[in-house]
Coordinates of C-alpha atoms in Angstrom, one line a residue:
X1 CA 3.1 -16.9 -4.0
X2 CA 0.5 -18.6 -5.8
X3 CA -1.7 -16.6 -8.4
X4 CA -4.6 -16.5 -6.0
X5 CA -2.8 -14.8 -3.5
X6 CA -1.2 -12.6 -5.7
X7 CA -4.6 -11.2 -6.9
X8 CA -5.6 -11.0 -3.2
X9 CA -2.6 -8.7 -2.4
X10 CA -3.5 -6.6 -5.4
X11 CA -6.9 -5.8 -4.9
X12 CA -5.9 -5.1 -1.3
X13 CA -3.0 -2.9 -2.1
X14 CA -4.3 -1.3 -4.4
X15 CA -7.6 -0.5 -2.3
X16 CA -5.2 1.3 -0.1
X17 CA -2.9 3.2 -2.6
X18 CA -6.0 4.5 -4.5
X19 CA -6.2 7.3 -1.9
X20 CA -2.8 8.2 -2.7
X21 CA -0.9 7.7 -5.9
X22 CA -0.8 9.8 -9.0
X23 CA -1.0 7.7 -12.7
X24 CA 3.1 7.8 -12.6
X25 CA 3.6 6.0 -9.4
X26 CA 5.4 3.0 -11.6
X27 CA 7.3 5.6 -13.7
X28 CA 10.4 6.6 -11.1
X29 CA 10.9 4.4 -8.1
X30 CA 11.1 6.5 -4.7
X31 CA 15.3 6.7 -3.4
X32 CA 16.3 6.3 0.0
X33 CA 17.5 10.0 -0.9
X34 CA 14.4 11.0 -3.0
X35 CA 12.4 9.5 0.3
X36 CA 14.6 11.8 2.8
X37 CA 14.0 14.7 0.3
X38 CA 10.4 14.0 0.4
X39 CA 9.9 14.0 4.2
X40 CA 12.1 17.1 4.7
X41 CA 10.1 18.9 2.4
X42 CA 6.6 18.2 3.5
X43 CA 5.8 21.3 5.2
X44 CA 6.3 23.2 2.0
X45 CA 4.0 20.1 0.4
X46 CA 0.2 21.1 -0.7
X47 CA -1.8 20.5 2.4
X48 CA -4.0 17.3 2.2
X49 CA -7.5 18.0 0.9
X50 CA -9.0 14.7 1.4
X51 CA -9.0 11.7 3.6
X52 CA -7.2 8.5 2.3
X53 CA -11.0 6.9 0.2
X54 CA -11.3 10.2 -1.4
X55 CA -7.6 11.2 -2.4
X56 CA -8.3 7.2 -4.5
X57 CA -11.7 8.2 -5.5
X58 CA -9.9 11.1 -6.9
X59 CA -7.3 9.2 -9.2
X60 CA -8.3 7.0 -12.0
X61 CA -5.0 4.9 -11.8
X62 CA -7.2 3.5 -8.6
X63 CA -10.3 2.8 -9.2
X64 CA -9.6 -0.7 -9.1
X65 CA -8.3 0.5 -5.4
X66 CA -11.3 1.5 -4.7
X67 CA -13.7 -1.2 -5.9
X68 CA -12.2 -3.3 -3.3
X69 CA -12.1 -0.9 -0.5
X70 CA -16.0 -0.9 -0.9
X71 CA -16.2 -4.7 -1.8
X72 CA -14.5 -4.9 1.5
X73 CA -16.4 -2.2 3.5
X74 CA -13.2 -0.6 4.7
X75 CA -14.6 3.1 3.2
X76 CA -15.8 4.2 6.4
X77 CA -12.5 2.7 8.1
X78 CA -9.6 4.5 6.0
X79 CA -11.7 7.8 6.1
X80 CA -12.0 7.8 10.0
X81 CA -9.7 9.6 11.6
X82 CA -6.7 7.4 11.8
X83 CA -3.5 8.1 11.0
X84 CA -2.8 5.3 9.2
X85 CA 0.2 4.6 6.4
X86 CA -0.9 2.4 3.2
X87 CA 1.1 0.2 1.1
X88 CA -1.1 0.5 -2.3
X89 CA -0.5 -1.5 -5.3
X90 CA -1.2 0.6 -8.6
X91 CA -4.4 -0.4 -11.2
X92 CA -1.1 -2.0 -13.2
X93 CA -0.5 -4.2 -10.3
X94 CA -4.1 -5.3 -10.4
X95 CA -3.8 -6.6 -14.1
X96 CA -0.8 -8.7 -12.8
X97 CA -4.1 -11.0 -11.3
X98 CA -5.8 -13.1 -13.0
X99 CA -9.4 -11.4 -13.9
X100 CA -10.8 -14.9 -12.4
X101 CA -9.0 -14.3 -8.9
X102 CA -10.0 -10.0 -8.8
X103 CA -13.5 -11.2 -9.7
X104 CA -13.6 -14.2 -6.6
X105 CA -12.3 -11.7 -4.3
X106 CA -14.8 -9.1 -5.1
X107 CA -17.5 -11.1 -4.9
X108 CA -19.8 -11.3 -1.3
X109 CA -18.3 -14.8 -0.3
X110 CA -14.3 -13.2 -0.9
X111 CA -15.3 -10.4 1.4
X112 CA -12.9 -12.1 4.6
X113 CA -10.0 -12.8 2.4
X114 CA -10.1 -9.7 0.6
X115 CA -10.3 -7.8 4.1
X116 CA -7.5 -9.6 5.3
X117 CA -5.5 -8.4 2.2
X118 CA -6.2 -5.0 2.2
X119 CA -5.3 -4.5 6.2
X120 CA -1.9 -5.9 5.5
X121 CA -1.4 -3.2 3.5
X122 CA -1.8 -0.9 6.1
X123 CA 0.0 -0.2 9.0
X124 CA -1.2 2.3 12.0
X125 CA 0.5 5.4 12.3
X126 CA 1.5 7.8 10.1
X127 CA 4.6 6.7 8.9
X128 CA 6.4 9.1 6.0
X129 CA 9.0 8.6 3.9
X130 CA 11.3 10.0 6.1
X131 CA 10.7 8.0 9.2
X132 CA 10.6 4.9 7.3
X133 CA 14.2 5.5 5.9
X134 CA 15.3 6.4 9.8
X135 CA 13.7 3.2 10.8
X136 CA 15.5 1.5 8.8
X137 CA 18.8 3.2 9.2
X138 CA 18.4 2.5 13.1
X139 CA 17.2 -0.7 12.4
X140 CA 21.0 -2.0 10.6
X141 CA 19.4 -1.9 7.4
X142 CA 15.8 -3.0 7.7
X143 CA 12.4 -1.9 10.1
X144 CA 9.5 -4.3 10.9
X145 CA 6.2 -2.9 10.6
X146 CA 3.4 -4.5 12.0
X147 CA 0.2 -3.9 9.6
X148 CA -3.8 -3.5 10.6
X149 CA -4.2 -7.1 9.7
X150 CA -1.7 -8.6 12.7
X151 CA 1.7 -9.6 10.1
X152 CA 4.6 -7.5 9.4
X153 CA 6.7 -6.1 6.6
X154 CA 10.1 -5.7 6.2
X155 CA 11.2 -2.5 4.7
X156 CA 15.1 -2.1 3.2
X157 CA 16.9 -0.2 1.0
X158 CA 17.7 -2.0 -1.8
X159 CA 19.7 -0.3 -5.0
X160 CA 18.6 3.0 -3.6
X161 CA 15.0 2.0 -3.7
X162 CA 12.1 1.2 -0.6
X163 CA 11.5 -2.0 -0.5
X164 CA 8.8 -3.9 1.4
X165 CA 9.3 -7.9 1.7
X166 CA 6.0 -9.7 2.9
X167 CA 5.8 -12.7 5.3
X168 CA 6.4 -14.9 2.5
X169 CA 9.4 -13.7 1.1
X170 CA 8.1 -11.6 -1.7
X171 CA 9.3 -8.6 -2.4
X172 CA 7.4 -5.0 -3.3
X173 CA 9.4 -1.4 -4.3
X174 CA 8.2 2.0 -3.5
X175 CA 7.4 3.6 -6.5
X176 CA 5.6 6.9 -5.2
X177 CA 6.1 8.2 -1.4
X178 CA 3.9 10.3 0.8
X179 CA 1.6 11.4 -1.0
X180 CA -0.8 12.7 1.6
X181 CA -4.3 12.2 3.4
X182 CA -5.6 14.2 6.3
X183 CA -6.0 10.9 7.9
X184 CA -2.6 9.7 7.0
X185 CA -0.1 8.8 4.3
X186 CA 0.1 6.7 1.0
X187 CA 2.9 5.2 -0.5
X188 CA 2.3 3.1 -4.0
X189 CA 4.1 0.1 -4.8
X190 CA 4.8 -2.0 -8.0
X191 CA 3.5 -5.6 -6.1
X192 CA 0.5 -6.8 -3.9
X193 CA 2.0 -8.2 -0.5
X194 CA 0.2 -11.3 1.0
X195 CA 0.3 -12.1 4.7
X196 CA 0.8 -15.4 5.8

């Protein structure tokens, strides 16, 4: 993918995954058996205090999240009452971007593209850790998900890991699963995902 893209899929992503992640999403990568874990023990989970915009608003590791959620004007979107499941790339996925590309994309006139970006990161339903690792158990080893924005994902198990390959081959891990909205689920990943 081509650095422009790349930055697209960041600011998207990690519009998304500010609702969700904690500042160690990059730290341990979530297991196809950490995942199971982690779905099995969600009714013993804190209950979700927030909606997906203000579980972001509520982490500093996603305020760059955040900024395009609003440059976007997805806020009132991802706080309605959903459910929906988000891919989010992490602030350190941001930096990956060139500042030139984050700044184009935030601006007025990279509103569409930036929109596009951030609803590929999202896909209706809310789909936990759990069900995502069934899917793709059921699926011989991989599940299509079909995000907001009209493409799909393609999530596998690769070295024990979630992974999430986007419509042009590249390839995103799960690095922090479920963490909860009352409108939904967020999952963080290491790598912005661009549709086609």
């Amino acid at each position: 993918m081509t650095m422009r893209f790349a930055g697209f899929a960041a600011v998207s992503a990690a519009a998304l995954l500010a609702a969700a992640c904690s500042p160690s999403t990059e730290e341990a990568p979530a297991t196809e058996a950490t995942a199971a874990a982690d779905g099995a023990m969600t009714a013993d989970a804190p209950a979700a205090t927030g909606n997906i915009v203000a579980v972001a608003q509520g982490n500093g590791d996603f305020s760059t999240l955040v900024s395009a959620v609003t440059a976007a004007e997805l806020g009132e979107t991802l706080s309605g009452p959903g459910p929906f499941t988000v891919f989010a790339p992490t602030n350190a996925a941001f930096e990956k971007v060139p500042a030139a590309t984050r700044e184009s994309l935030m601006a007025p006139a990279g509103k569409a593209d930036l929109t596009k970006i951030l609803t590929y990161h999202v896909v209706p339903g809310r789909v936990d850790a759990a069900a995502l690792t069934q899917q793709i158990q059921q699926g011989g080893g991989s599940a299509t998900l079909t995000t907001v924005e009209g493409g799909t994902l393609t999530a596998r198990v690769v070295d024990g890991t979630v992974t999430l390959t986007d419509e042009a081959g590249n390839t995103s891990r799960v690095v922090t699963a479920d963490v909860a909205a009352t409108n939904g689920v967020i999952h963080a990943i290491d790598t912005v995902v661009m549709p086609n």
